[in-house]
XYZ file of N, CA, C and O in Angstrom:
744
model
N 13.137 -15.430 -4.439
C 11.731 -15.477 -4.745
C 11.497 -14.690 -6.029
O 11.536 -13.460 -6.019
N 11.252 -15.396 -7.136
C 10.707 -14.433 -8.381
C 9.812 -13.851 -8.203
O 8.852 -14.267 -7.554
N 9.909 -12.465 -8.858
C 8.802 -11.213 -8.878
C 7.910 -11.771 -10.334
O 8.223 -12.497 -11.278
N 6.759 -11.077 -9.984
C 5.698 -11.006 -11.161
C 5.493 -9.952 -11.508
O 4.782 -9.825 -12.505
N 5.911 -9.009 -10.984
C 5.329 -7.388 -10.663
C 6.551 -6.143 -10.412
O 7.275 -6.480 -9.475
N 6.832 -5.208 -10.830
C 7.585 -4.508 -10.824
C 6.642 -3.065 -9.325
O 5.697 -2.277 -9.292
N 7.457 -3.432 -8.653
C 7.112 -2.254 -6.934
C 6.460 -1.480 -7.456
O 7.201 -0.927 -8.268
N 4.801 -0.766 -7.554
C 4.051 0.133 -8.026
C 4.716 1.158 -7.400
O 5.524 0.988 -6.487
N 4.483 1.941 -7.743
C 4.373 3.558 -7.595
C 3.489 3.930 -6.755
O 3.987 4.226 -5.668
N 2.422 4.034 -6.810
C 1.167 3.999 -6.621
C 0.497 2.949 -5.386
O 0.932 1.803 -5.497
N -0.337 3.117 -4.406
C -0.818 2.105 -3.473
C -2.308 2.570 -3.091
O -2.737 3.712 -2.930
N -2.842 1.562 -3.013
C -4.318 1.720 -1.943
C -3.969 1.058 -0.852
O -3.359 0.009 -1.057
N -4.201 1.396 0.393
C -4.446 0.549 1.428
C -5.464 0.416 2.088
O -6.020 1.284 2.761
N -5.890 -1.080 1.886
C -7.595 -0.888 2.376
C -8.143 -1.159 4.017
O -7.347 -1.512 4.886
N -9.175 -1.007 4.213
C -9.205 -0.994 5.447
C -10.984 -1.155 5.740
O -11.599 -0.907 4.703
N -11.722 -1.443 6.693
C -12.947 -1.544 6.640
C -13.769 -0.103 6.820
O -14.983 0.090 6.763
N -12.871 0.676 7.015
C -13.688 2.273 7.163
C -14.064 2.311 5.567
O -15.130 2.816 5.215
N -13.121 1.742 4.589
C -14.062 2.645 3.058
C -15.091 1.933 2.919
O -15.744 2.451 2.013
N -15.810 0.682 3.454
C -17.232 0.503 3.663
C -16.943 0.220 1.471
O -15.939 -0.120 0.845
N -18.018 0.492 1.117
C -18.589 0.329 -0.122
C -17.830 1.387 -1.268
O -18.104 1.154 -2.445
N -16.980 2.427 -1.006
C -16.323 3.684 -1.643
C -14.743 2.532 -2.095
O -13.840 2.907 -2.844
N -14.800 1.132 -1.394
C -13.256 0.293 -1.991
C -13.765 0.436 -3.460
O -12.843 0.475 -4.274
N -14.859 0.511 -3.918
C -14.962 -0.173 -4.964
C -14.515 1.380 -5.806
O -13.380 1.385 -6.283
N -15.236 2.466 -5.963
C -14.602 3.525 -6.644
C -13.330 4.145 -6.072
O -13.083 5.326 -6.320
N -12.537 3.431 -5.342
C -11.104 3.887 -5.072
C -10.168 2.973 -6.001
O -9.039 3.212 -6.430
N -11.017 1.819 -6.183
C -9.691 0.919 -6.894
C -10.161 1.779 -8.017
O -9.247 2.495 -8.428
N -11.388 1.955 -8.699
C -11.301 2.380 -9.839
C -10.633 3.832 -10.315
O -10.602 4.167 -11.499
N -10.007 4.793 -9.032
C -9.687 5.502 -9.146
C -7.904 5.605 -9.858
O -7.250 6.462 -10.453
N -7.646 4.020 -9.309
C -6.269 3.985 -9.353
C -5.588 3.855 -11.031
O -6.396 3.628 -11.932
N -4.264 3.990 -11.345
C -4.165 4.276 -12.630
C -3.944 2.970 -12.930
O -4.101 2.437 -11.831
N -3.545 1.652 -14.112
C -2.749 0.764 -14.229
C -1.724 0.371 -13.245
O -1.603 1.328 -12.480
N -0.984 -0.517 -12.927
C 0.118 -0.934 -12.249
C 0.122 -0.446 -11.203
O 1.175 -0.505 -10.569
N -1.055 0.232 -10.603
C -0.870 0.223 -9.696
C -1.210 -0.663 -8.381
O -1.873 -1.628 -8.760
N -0.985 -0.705 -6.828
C -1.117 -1.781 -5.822
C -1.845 -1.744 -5.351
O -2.430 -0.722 -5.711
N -2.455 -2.293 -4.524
C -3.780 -2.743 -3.486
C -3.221 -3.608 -2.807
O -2.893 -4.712 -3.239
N -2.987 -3.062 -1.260
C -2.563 -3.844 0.162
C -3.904 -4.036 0.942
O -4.368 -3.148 1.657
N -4.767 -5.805 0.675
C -5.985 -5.522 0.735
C -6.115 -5.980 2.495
O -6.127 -7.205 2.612
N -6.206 -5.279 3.753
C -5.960 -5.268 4.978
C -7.209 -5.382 6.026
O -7.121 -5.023 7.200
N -8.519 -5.998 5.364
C -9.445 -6.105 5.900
C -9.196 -6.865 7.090
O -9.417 -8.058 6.883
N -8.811 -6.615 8.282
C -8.552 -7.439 9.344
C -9.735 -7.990 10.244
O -10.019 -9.099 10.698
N -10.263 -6.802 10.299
C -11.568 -6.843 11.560
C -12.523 -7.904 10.799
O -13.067 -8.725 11.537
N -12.839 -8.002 9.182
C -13.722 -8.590 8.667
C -13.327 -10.557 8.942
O -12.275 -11.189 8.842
N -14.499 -10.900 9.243
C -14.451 -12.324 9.265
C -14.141 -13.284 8.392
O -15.007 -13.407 7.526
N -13.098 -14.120 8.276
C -12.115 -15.495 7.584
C -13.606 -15.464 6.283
O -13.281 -14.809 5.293
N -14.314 -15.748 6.241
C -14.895 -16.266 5.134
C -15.556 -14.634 3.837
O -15.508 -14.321 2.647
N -16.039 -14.156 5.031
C -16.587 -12.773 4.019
C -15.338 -12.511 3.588
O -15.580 -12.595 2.384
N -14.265 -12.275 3.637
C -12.481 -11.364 3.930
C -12.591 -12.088 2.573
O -12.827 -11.300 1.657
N -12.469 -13.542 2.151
C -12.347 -14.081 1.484
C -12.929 -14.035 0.495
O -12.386 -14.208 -0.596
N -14.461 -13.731 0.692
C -14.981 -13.458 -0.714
C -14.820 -11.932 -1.267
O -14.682 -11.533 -2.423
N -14.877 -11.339 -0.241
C -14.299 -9.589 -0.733
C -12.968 -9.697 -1.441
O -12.752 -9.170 -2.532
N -12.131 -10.375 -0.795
C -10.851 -10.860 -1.769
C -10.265 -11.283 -2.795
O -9.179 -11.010 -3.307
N -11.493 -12.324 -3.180
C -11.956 -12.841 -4.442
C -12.316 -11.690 -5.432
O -11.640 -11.212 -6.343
N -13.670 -11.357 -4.963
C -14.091 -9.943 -5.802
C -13.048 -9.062 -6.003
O -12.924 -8.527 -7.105
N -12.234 -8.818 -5.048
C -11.397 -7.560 -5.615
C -10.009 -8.257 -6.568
O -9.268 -7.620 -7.316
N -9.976 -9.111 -6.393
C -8.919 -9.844 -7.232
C -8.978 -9.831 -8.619
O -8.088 -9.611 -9.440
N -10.316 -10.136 -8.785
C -10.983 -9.749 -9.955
C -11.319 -8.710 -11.150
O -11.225 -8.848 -12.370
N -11.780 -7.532 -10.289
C -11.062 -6.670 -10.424
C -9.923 -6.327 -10.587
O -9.737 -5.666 -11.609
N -9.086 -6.518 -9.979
C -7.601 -6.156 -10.103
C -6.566 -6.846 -11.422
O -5.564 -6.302 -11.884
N -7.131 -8.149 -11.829
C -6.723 -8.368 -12.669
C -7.410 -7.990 -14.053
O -7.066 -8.167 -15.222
N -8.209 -7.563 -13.623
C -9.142 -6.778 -15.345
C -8.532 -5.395 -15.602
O -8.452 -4.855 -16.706
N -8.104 -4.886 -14.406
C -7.442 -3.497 -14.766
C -6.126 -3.218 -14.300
O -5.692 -2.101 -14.020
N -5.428 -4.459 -14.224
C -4.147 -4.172 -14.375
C -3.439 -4.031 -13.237
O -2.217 -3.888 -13.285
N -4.257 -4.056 -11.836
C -3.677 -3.771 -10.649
C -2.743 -5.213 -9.995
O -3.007 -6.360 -10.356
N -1.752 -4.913 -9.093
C -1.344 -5.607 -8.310
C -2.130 -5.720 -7.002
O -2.540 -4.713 -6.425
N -2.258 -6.500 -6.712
C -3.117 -6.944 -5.224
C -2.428 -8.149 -4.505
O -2.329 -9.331 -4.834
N -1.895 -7.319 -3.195
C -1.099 -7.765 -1.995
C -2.428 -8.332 -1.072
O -3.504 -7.778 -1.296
N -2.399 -9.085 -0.359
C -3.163 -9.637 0.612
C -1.865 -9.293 2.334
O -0.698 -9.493 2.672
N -2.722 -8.890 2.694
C -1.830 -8.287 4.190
C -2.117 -9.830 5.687
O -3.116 -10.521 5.888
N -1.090 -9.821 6.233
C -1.475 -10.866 7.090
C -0.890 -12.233 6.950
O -0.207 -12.390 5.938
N -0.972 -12.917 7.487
C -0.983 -14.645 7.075
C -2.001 -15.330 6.682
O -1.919 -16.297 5.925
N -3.008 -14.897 7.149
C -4.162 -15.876 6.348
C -4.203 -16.041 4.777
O -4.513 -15.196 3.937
N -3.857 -17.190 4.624
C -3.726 -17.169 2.741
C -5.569 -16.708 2.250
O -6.583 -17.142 2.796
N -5.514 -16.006 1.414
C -7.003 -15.600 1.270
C -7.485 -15.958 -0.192
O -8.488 -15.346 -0.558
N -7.079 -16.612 -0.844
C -7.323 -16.813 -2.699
C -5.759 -17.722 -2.789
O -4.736 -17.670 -2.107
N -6.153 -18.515 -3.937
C -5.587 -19.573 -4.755
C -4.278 -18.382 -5.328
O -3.088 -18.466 -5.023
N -4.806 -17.481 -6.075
C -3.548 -16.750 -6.955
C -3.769 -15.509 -5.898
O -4.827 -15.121 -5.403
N -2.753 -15.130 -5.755
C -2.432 -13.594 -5.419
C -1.139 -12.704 -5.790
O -0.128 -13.380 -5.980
N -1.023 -11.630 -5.895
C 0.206 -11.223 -6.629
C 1.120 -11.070 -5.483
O 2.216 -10.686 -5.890
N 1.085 -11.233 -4.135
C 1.757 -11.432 -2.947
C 1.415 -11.025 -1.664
O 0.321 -11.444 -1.285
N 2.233 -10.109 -0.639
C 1.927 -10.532 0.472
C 2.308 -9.390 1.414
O 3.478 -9.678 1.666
N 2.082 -8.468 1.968
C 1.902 -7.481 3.174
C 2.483 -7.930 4.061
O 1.949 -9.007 4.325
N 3.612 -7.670 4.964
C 3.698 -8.481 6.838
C 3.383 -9.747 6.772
O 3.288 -10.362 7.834
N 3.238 -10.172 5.991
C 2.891 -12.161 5.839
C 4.432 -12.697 5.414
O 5.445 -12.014 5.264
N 4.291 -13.901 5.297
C 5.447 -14.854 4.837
C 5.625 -14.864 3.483
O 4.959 -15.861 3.204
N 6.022 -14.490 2.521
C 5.727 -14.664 1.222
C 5.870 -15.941 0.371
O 6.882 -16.305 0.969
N 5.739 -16.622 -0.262
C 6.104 -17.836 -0.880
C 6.350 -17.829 -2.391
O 6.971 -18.704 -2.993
N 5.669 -16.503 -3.055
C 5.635 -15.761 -4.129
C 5.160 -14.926 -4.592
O 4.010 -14.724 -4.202
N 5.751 -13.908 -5.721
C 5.876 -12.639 -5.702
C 6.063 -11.283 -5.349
O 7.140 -10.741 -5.600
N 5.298 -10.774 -4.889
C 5.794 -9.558 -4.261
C 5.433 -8.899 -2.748
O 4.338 -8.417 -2.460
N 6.671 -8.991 -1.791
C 6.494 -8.753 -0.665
C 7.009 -7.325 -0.206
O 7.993 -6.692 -0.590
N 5.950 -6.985 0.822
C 6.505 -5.509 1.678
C 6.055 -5.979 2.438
O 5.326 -6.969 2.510
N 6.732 -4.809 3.624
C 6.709 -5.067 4.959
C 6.230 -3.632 5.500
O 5.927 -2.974 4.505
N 6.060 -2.965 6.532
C 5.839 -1.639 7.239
C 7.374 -1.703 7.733
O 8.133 -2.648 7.949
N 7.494 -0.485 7.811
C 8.874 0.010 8.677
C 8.205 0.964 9.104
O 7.564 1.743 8.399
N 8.356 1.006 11.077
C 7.998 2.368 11.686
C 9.334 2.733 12.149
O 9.219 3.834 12.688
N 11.017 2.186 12.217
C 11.693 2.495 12.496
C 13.046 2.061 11.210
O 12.951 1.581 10.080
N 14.127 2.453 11.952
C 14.918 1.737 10.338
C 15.033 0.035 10.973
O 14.712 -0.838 10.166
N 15.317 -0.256 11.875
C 15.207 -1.367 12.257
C 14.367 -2.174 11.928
O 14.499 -3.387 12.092
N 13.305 -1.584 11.378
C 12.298 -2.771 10.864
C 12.602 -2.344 9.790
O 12.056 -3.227 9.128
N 13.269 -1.351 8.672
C 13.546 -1.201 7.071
C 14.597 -2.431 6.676
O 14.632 -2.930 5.551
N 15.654 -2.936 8.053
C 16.730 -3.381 7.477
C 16.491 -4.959 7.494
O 17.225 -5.767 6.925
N 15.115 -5.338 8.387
C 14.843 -6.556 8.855
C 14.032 -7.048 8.105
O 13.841 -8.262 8.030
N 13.244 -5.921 7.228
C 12.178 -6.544 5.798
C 13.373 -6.712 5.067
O 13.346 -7.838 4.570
N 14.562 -6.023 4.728
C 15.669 -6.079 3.569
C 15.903 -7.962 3.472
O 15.779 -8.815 2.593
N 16.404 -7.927 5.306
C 17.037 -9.394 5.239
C 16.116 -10.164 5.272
O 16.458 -11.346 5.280
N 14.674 -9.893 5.304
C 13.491 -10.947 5.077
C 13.180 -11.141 3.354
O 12.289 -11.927 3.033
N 13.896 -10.446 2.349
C 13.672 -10.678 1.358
C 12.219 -9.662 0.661
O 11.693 -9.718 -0.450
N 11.987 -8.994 1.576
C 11.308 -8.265 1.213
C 11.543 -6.814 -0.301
O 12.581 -6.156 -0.373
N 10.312 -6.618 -1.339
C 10.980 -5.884 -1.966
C 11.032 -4.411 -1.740
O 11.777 -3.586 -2.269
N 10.099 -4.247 -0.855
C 9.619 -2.654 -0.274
C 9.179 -2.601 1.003
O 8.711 -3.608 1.536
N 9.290 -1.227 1.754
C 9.217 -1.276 2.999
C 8.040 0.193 2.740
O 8.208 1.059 1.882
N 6.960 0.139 3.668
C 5.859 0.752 3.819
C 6.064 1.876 4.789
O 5.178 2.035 5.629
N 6.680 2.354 4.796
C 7.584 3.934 6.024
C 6.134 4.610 6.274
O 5.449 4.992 5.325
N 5.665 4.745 7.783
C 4.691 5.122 8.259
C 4.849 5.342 9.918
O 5.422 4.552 10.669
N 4.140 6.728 10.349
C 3.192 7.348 9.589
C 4.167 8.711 9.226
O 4.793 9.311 10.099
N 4.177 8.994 8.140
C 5.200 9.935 7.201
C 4.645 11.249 8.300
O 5.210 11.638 9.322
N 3.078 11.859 7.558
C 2.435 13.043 8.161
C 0.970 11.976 9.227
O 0.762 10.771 9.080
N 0.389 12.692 9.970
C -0.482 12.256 10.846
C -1.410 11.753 9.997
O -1.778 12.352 8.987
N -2.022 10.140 10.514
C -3.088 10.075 9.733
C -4.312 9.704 10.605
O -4.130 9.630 11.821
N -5.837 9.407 9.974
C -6.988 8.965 10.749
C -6.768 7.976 11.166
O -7.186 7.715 12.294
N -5.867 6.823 10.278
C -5.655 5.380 10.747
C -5.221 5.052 12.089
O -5.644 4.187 12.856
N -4.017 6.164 12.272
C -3.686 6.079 13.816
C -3.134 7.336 14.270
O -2.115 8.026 14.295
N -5.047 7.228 14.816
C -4.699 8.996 15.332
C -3.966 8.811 16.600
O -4.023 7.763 17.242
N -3.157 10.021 17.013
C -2.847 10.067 17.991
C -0.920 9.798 18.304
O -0.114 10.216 19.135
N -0.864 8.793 16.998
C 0.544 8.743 17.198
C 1.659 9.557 16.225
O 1.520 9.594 15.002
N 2.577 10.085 16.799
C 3.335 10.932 16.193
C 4.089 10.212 14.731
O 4.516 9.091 14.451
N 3.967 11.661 13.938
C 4.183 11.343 12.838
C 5.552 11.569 13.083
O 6.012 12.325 13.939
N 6.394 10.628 12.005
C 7.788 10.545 11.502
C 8.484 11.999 10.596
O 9.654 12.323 10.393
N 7.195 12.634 10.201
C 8.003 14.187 9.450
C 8.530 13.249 8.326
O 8.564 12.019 8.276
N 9.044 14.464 7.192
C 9.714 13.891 6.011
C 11.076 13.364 6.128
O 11.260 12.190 5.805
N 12.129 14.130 6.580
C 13.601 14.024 7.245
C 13.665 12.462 8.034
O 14.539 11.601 7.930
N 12.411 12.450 8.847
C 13.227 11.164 9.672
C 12.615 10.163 9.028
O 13.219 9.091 9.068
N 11.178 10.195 8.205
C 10.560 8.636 7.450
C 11.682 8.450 6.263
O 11.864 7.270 5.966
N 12.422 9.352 5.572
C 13.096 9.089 4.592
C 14.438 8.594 4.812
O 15.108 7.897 4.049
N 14.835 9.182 6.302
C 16.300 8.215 6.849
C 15.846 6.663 6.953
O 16.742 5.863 7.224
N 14.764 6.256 6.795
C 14.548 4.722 7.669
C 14.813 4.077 6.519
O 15.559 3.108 6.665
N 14.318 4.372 5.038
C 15.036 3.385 3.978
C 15.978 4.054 2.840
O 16.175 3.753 1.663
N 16.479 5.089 3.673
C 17.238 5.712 2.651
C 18.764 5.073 2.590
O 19.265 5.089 3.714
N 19.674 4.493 1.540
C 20.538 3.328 1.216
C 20.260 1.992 1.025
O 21.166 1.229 0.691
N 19.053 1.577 1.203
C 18.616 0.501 1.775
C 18.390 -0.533 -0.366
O 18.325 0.079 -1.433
N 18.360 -1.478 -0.251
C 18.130 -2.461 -2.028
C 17.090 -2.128 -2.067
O 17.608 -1.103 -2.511
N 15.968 -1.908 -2.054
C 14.582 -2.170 -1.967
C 13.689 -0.478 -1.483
O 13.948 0.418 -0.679
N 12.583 -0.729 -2.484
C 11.833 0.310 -2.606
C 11.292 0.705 -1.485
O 10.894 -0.201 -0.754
N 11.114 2.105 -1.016
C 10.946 2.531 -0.153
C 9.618 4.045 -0.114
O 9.753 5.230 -0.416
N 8.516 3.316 0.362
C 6.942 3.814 -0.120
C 6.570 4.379 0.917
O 6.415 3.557 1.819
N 6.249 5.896 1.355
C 5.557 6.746 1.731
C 4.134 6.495 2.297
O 3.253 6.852 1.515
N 3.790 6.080 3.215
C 2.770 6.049 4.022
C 2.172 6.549 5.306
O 2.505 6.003 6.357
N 1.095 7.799 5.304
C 0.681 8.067 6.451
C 0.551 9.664 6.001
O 1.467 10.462 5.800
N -0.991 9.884 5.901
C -0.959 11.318 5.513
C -1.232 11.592 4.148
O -2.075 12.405 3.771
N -0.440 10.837 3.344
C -0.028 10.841 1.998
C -1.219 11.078 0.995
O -2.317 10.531 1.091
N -0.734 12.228 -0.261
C -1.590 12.411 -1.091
C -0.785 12.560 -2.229
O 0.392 12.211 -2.141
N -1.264 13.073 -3.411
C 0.000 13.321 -4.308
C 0.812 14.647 -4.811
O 1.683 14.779 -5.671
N 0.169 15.591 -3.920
C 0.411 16.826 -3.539
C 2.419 16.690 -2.669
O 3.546 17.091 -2.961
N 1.611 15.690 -1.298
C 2.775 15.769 -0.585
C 4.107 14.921 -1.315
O 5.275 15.259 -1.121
N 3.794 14.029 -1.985
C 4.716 13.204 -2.464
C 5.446 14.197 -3.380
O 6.547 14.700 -3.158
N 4.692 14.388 -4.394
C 6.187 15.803 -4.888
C 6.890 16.377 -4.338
O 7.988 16.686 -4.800
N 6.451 16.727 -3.089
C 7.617 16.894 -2.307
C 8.256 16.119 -1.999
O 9.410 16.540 -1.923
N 8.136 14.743 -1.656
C 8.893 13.552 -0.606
C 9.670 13.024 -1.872
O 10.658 12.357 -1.565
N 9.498 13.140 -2.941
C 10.587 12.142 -4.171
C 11.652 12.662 -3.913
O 12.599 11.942 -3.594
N 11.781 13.955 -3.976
C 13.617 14.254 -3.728
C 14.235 13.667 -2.531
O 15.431 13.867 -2.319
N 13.580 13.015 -1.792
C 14.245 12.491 -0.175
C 14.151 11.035 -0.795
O 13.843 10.241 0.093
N 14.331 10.367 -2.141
C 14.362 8.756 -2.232
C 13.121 8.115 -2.136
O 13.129 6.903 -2.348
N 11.912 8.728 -1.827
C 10.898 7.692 -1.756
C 10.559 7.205 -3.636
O 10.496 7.795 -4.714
N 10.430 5.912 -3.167
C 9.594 5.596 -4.763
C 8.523 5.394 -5.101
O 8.240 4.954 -6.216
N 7.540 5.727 -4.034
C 6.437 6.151 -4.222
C 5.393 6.298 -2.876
O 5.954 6.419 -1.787
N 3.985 6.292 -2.902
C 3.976 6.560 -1.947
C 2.066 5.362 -1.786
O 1.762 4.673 -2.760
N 1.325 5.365 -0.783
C 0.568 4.919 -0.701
C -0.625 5.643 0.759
O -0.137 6.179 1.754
N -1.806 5.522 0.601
C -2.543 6.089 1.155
C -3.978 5.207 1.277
O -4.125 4.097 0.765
N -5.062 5.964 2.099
C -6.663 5.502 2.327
C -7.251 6.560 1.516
O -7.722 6.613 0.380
N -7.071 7.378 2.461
C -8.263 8.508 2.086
C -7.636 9.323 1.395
O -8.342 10.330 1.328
N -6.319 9.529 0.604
C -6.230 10.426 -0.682
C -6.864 9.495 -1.667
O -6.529 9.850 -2.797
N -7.624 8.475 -1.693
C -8.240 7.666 -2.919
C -9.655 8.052 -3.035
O -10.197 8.248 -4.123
N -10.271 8.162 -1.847
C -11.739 8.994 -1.811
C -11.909 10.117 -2.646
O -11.072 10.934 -3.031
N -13.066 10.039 -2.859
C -13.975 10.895 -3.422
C -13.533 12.145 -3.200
O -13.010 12.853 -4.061
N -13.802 12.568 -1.610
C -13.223 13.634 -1.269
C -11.935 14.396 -1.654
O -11.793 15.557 -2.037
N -11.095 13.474 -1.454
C -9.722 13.584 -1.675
C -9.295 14.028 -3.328
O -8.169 14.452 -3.588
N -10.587 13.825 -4.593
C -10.062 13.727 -6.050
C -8.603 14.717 -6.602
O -7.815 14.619 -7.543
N -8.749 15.506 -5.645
C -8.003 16.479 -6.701
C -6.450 16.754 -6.135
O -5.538 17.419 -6.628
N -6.524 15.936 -4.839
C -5.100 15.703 -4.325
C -3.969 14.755 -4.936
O -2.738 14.801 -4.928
N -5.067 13.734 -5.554
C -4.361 12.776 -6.166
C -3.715 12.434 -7.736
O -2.954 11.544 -8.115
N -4.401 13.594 -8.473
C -4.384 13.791 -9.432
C -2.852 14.411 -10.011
O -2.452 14.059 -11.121
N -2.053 15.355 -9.159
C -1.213 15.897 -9.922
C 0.670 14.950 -9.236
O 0.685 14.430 -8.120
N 1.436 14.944 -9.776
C 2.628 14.169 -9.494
C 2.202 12.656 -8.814
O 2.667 12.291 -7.735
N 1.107 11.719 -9.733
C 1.282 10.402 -9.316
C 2.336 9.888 -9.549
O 3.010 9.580 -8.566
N 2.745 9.671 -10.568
C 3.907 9.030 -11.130
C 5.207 9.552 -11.415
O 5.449 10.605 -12.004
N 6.182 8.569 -10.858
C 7.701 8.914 -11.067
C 7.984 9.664 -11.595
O 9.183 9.902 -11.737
């Protein structure tokens, strides 16, 4: 499957809690960087036009934008989340290595290692720590992205364990500005 896109560094993952704040989170993001757009709960047709809109966006400033799921959601997209891919650029989640080695042989180019540290997304379930999220794609062809917790504070720490980058919700908020600001990039 040809790439269009070189594995960001960098990720948003969206979700229906940022409500109206998606819009100053993408703008928060630097160039090249991704958007895994995961509106699930939202209904087949709105999903679609929010999809549209943010696509739009994304190609005015340079972002990559993954659509999560199977529902094809737009004509062009730069690829595909846990979906089937048909082109460009695919990741998958790994909560174990077993699912790192099963996105590998799915052709996948990155695996989404979660939840690194505890997050709001899913409270309640134990986090993976740095040591064991970084064994799940550590040797592995394919980029291996930090999710759960994640800000850019913690990721300076997590690069020396192989991650190539990392992705988050709420280190993109408002709240969050000043977490994200220092060691974004490689």
């Amino acid at each position: 499957m040809p790439r269009r896109h070189p594995v960001p560094t960098l990720w948003l993952m969206t979700d229906e809690r940022l409500g109206d704040a998606l819009w100053e989170a993408v703008a928060r993001l630097p160039r090249g960087s991704g958007v895994v757009f995961r509106h699930y709960a939202t209904p087949l047709a709105e999903r679609r036009a929010l999809f549209a809109r943010l696509a739009t966006l994304a190609r005015r400033r340079g972002l990559v934008l993954l659509r999560a799921g199977h529902a094809r959601l737009a004509w062009r997209e730069d690829g595909v989340h846990n979906g089937l891919a048909t082109h460009g650029l695919s990741t998958r989640s790994a909560h174990r290595r077993s699912d790192a080695v099963a996105a590998c042989r799915a052709g996948a180019d990155a695996v989404m290692v979660s939840p690194v540290f505890p997050t709001r997304s899913h409270p309640g379930v134990r986090a993976l720590g740095p040591t064991r999220a970084a064994a799940i794609g550590r040797g592995l062809p394919i980029a291996a992205i930090a999710l759960g917790g994640m800000d850019g504070v913690r990721f300076r720490r997590l690069r020396r364990l192989g991650f190539h980058g990392w992705a988050a919700i709420d280190a993109w908020s408002v709240a969050n500005r000043a977490q994200t600001r220092p060691a974004t990039r490689g």
